[in-house]
XYZ file of C-alpha atoms in Angstrom:
403
model
C 22.732 -13.923 -28.118
C 20.851 -13.105 -24.897
C 20.403 -16.787 -24.049
C 24.133 -17.382 -24.466
C 25.092 -14.269 -22.541
C 22.986 -15.069 -19.480
C 24.989 -18.095 -18.308
C 28.227 -16.159 -18.862
C 26.889 -13.324 -16.708
C 25.861 -15.787 -14.010
C 29.371 -17.263 -14.032
C 31.018 -13.851 -13.677
C 29.279 -13.038 -10.390
C 30.448 -16.161 -8.480
C 33.949 -15.661 -9.840
C 33.992 -12.018 -8.660
C 32.472 -13.009 -5.303
C 35.125 -15.679 -4.834
C 37.909 -13.234 -5.684
C 36.490 -10.645 -3.296
C 36.129 -13.195 -0.485
C 39.688 -14.421 -1.069
C 41.051 -10.864 -1.069
C 39.145 -9.973 2.115
C 40.299 -13.167 3.827
C 43.936 -12.493 2.902
C 43.490 -8.930 4.146
C 42.006 -10.140 7.436
C 44.885 -12.607 7.961
C 47.460 -9.936 7.078
C 45.927 -7.554 9.619
C 45.937 -10.234 12.294
C 49.541 -11.145 11.468
C 50.435 -7.473 11.862
C 48.752 -7.563 15.306
C 46.768 -4.409 14.612
C 45.728 -2.521 17.734
C 42.544 -0.858 16.401
C 43.597 1.947 18.721
C 41.063 4.499 17.492
C 38.253 2.049 18.074
C 39.461 1.748 21.677
C 39.333 5.527 21.956
C 35.745 5.495 20.676
C 34.841 2.901 23.285
C 36.471 4.999 26.018
C 34.472 8.037 24.859
C 31.271 6.007 25.141
C 32.235 4.882 28.635
C 32.957 8.501 29.637
C 29.531 9.578 28.398
C 27.812 6.810 30.354
C 29.802 7.639 33.481
C 29.105 11.367 33.199
C 32.819 12.184 32.985
C 34.682 15.052 31.339
C 34.856 14.039 27.693
C 37.640 16.430 26.653
C 39.829 15.670 29.664
C 39.953 12.024 28.565
C 43.296 10.449 27.768
C 43.177 6.793 26.880
C 45.171 3.842 25.446
C 48.936 3.515 25.851
C 49.340 6.523 23.534
C 47.227 8.751 25.860
C 45.031 9.849 22.959
C 42.477 12.628 23.582
C 38.904 13.075 22.375
C 38.923 15.157 19.178
C 35.478 14.664 17.632
C 32.324 16.694 18.420
C 30.174 15.450 21.331
C 27.571 13.921 19.004
C 30.142 11.322 17.954
C 30.630 10.245 21.568
C 26.870 9.686 21.877
C 27.009 7.363 18.861
C 29.907 5.448 20.432
C 28.079 4.549 23.643
C 26.751 1.173 22.263
C 30.371 0.029 21.912
C 30.548 -0.194 25.721
C 28.038 -3.070 25.647
C 30.376 -5.307 23.622
C 33.312 -7.440 24.655
C 36.540 -6.008 23.256
C 37.314 -8.995 21.009
C 33.753 -9.086 19.691
C 33.814 -5.324 19.109
C 37.002 -5.572 17.046
C 35.630 -8.420 14.933
C 32.352 -6.633 14.292
C 34.162 -3.398 13.470
C 36.312 -5.169 10.874
C 33.337 -6.925 9.317
C 31.362 -3.708 9.369
C 34.116 -1.755 7.644
C 34.470 -4.427 4.949
C 30.723 -4.232 4.312
C 30.965 -0.442 4.232
C 33.787 -0.706 1.665
C 31.507 -2.677 -0.648
C 28.752 -0.093 -0.141
C 31.265 2.706 -0.785
C 32.414 1.120 -4.015
C 28.803 0.611 -5.131
C 27.910 4.249 -4.443
C 31.149 5.389 -6.105
C 30.256 3.482 -9.275
C 26.805 5.090 -9.224
C 28.439 8.482 -8.790
C 30.792 8.050 -11.759
C 27.961 7.107 -14.083
C 27.350 3.422 -13.547
C 23.718 3.953 -12.530
C 23.111 0.204 -12.434
C 26.472 -0.910 -11.109
C 26.990 -4.553 -11.938
C 27.538 -6.844 -8.981
C 30.724 -8.257 -10.433
C 32.162 -4.750 -10.953
C 31.463 -3.848 -7.325
C 33.058 -7.056 -6.068
C 36.174 -6.832 -8.260
C 36.727 -3.185 -7.355
C 36.241 -3.951 -3.634
C 38.773 -6.780 -3.818
C 41.357 -4.316 -5.111
C 40.362 -1.285 -3.011
C 40.835 -3.092 0.293
C 44.606 -3.024 -0.250
C 44.833 0.767 -0.653
C 46.781 2.304 2.220
C 43.906 4.565 3.391
C 41.524 1.574 3.515
C 44.115 -0.673 5.178
C 44.817 1.981 7.817
C 41.130 2.699 8.379
C 40.577 -0.939 9.276
C 43.855 -1.141 11.168
C 42.780 1.667 13.514
C 39.064 0.809 13.521
C 38.280 4.228 12.074
C 34.942 5.687 10.916
C 36.107 7.095 7.569
C 34.214 4.602 5.415
C 31.009 5.188 7.375
C 31.248 8.952 6.881
C 32.125 8.587 3.199
C 29.123 6.283 2.658
C 26.824 8.805 4.357
C 28.093 11.586 2.088
C 27.961 9.523 -1.118
C 24.501 8.202 -0.257
C 23.405 11.840 -0.355
C 25.330 12.897 -3.428
C 24.469 9.877 -5.593
C 20.693 10.431 -5.089
C 18.501 11.859 -7.801
C 18.141 15.641 -7.732
C 15.505 16.737 -5.241
C 15.400 13.456 -3.278
C 13.472 13.984 -0.051
C 16.227 12.812 2.277
C 19.213 14.155 0.347
C 21.312 16.164 2.777
C 20.689 14.113 5.909
C 23.818 12.007 5.355
C 26.072 15.052 4.963
C 24.583 16.691 8.052
C 25.083 13.605 10.230
C 28.618 13.043 8.883
C 29.532 16.679 9.659
C 28.142 16.320 13.191
C 30.501 13.368 13.735
C 33.542 14.939 12.057
C 33.467 18.527 10.776
C 35.235 18.140 7.428
C 32.197 16.789 5.479
C 30.490 20.164 6.050
C 32.397 21.421 3.000
C 30.062 19.366 0.815
C 27.144 21.477 2.086
C 29.138 24.611 1.214
C 29.610 23.185 -2.296
C 25.858 22.635 -2.642
C 25.101 26.148 -1.431
C 27.611 27.748 -3.830
C 26.326 25.629 -6.704
C 22.783 26.761 -5.976
C 23.896 30.394 -5.889
C 25.735 29.985 -9.176
C 22.713 28.269 -10.758
C 20.489 31.128 -9.589
C 22.829 33.669 -11.182
C 22.893 31.786 -14.467
C 19.421 30.309 -14.931
C 17.395 30.961 -11.816
C 17.141 27.210 -10.983
C 18.648 27.392 -7.517
C 16.180 25.332 -5.505
C 17.479 21.715 -5.724
C 21.076 22.390 -4.630
C 20.102 24.969 -1.992
C 17.394 22.687 -0.598
C 20.006 19.897 -0.418
C 22.362 22.189 1.519
C 19.582 23.333 3.847
C 18.596 19.755 4.695
C 22.274 19.067 5.501
C 22.422 22.158 7.727
C 19.223 21.247 9.569
C 20.444 17.667 10.083
C 23.772 18.908 11.415
C 22.020 21.376 13.723
C 19.607 18.731 14.990
C 22.393 16.263 15.807
C 24.503 18.988 17.450
C 21.587 20.265 19.554
C 20.775 16.712 20.631
C 24.358 16.333 21.842
C 24.122 19.711 23.594
C 20.940 18.619 25.410
C 22.584 15.393 26.632
C 26.123 16.751 27.112
C 25.817 20.484 27.739
C 29.221 20.984 29.414
C 31.148 18.973 26.828
C 29.316 20.704 23.963
C 30.142 24.133 25.382
C 33.794 23.235 25.760
C 34.084 21.767 22.284
C 32.396 24.595 20.379
C 34.065 27.403 22.324
C 37.556 25.973 22.744
C 38.452 22.489 21.500
C 37.340 23.081 17.918
C 40.100 25.698 17.592
C 42.901 23.519 19.031
C 44.270 21.679 16.005
C 47.315 20.650 18.039
C 45.168 18.257 20.098
C 44.812 15.996 17.063
C 48.529 15.423 16.586
C 51.803 16.894 15.313
C 51.470 18.826 12.082
C 54.643 17.365 10.576
C 53.676 13.717 11.172
C 54.166 11.806 7.935
C 50.629 10.455 8.305
C 49.322 14.038 8.046
C 48.611 14.191 4.335
C 47.226 17.713 4.303
C 48.676 20.922 2.939
C 49.630 21.915 6.516
C 51.516 18.666 6.988
C 53.446 19.079 3.752
C 54.373 22.676 4.602
C 55.467 21.672 8.112
C 57.853 19.088 6.661
C 59.003 21.394 3.871
C 59.722 24.310 6.215
C 61.095 22.039 8.970
C 58.769 23.514 11.566
C 56.048 22.078 13.737
C 53.765 25.022 13.009
C 53.746 26.553 9.502
C 51.443 29.335 10.731
C 50.684 32.127 8.270
C 52.153 30.199 5.323
C 49.594 27.448 5.839
C 46.707 29.867 6.465
C 47.396 31.671 3.180
C 47.925 28.465 1.211
C 44.782 26.900 2.664
C 42.688 29.981 1.838
C 43.908 30.053 -1.763
C 43.581 26.281 -2.198
C 40.141 26.193 -0.618
C 38.845 28.990 -2.843
C 40.338 27.474 -5.966
C 39.216 23.944 -5.185
C 35.642 24.994 -4.451
C 35.576 27.080 -7.635
C 36.681 24.059 -9.652
C 34.079 21.876 -7.934
C 31.283 24.387 -8.575
C 32.339 24.764 -12.213
C 32.206 20.981 -12.643
C 28.732 20.882 -11.069
C 27.473 23.603 -13.405
C 28.713 21.530 -16.362
C 26.701 18.554 -15.096
C 29.823 16.612 -14.081
C 28.589 15.644 -10.610
C 31.249 13.008 -9.984
C 34.153 15.349 -10.657
C 32.475 18.085 -8.633
C 32.065 15.828 -5.591
C 35.608 14.476 -5.807
C 37.146 17.928 -6.309
C 35.326 19.006 -3.140
C 36.604 15.927 -1.286
C 40.167 16.629 -2.439
C 39.848 20.263 -1.362
C 38.539 19.309 2.078
C 41.455 16.938 2.622
C 43.990 19.512 1.442
C 42.831 22.432 3.611
C 42.018 20.499 6.780
C 44.660 21.161 9.466
C 45.150 17.420 9.841
C 44.187 14.862 7.187
C 45.551 11.539 8.335
C 46.347 9.087 5.573
C 43.286 6.991 6.454
C 41.060 9.990 5.685
C 42.017 9.563 2.025
C 39.562 6.733 1.378
C 38.218 9.130 -1.258
C 41.025 7.761 -3.457
C 38.640 4.869 -4.237
C 36.051 6.919 -6.183
C 38.876 9.006 -7.692
C 40.429 5.892 -9.222
C 37.001 4.568 -10.259
C 36.173 7.832 -12.020
C 39.360 7.685 -14.037
C 38.773 3.979 -14.780
C 35.205 4.704 -15.942
C 36.466 7.453 -18.248
C 39.093 5.118 -19.673
C 36.379 2.482 -20.271
C 34.210 5.014 -22.141
C 36.742 6.884 -24.184
C 39.881 4.794 -24.088
C 43.321 6.305 -24.491
C 46.569 5.327 -22.827
C 46.676 8.539 -20.811
C 43.337 7.783 -19.113
C 44.296 4.194 -18.309
C 47.670 5.420 -17.015
C 45.926 8.010 -14.819
C 43.589 5.417 -13.300
C 46.473 3.014 -12.687
C 48.675 5.817 -11.365
C 46.174 6.887 -8.721
C 45.713 3.286 -7.606
C 49.488 2.723 -7.404
C 50.089 5.923 -5.423
C 47.598 4.898 -2.757
C 48.766 1.278 -2.740
C 52.468 2.138 -2.562
C 52.507 2.964 1.179
C 55.313 5.363 0.152
C 54.628 7.827 2.975
C 55.796 5.135 5.420
C 59.117 4.646 3.614
C 60.500 7.859 5.140
C 61.910 8.411 8.670
C 59.018 8.799 11.087
C 58.042 8.054 14.664
C 59.339 9.218 18.026
C 61.817 12.093 17.975
C 59.982 14.181 15.355
C 62.145 12.695 12.604
C 59.937 14.220 9.898
C 61.350 17.693 10.636
C 64.703 16.525 9.202
C 63.503 14.944 5.967
C 65.461 15.590 2.763
C 63.719 16.569 -0.488
C 63.353 12.997 -1.698
C 61.734 11.955 1.543
C 59.494 15.029 1.550
C 58.340 14.117 -1.950
C 57.367 10.611 -0.879
C 55.479 11.948 2.131
C 53.601 14.430 -0.050
C 52.304 12.043 -2.730
C 48.664 12.220 -1.607
C 48.704 16.010 -1.678
C 50.420 16.083 -5.071
C 47.846 13.622 -6.428
C 44.975 15.787 -5.136
C 46.403 18.928 -6.727
C 46.907 17.034 -9.984
C 43.303 15.829 -9.874
C 42.082 19.406 -9.440
C 44.350 20.690 -12.203
C 43.145 18.015 -14.628
C 39.558 19.132 -13.918
C 40.562 22.704 -14.874
C 42.276 21.613 -18.083
C 39.226 19.525 -19.061
C 37.027 22.588 -18.578
C 39.309 24.756 -20.729
C 39.494 22.068 -23.391
C 35.710 21.745 -23.558
C 35.297 25.513 -23.840
C 37.765 25.817 -26.727
C 36.565 22.707 -28.576
């Protein structure tokens, strides 16, 4: 049996590799046909040039859209090598790098959901499909860093408990973009809950502390190199959510964006603050409960969903976390079967491959403020999916307790 199975296994890998290469090639050609601007990559390059020139980082306005700097100063330090590359070469390398990061992200996602020895063909097939998800497409279209940050976080969270370097990835990711810091909060809360239950708090708390030290080290490095920009960011810019973009923009797939469109206002104010506080508390509670049950994958993904929901702005390309969400549901369907599980996995994939949020009026003129209920539903699908994912985690917990 083993002798017969080996050639079949060897045949599956080249087939999967060919399918992945074909999918990536088609993707590359489609992006070129769409004449993608990679506008965010150009902003990153401009930030690096500003750092090298000693300019005012948060006075920067660049590209034809006059986009500002919105990330912490540490990110601008990391972007300085981009200034050494020709623009065409930079764009090509960024696309290749993001495709490689997608494969790494899929591999780490499969490890997270229980495939400890993820088969090469599984990684390649899943990558071939994942590249067409709207968040992944848009990440590559803009030349964004979402896949890099997600890989850093998952590298940490798919390590064995107590791994020496676990936490460094989360800390660095949070120093580049603040949202990943919620994963450190999850680890700290999990450690506190473990201490209250069994006294075994050390692994999770140590993990959170390493993340905090890594974040602090990166932030202090940026402060040493860019003291004025660091002072401005941490005392002023970090509180100005409006710098990032309009709340009601259809690409803003956060709770604040949905409320802005629902209430037909550019600033939902107290309604969003209250909803975000309740959602954040509930989502973290669900994530901690999953961690205490030993369901690490669901805990991590509930935390990711919560972070995306409560962030003032979660652009559609931030939702690359849909990839491990779909893979978790697929893995559960593989293990336990059932039409509902297969439908859930397929449903998540279809939502994020539908590009439905772009079917509604959007663009200049703040058209999103006049959406009807059907259009608002389409432009809220990511948020609805995240809430559904959290609710399913709660119902699974209740079912396991009553079984």
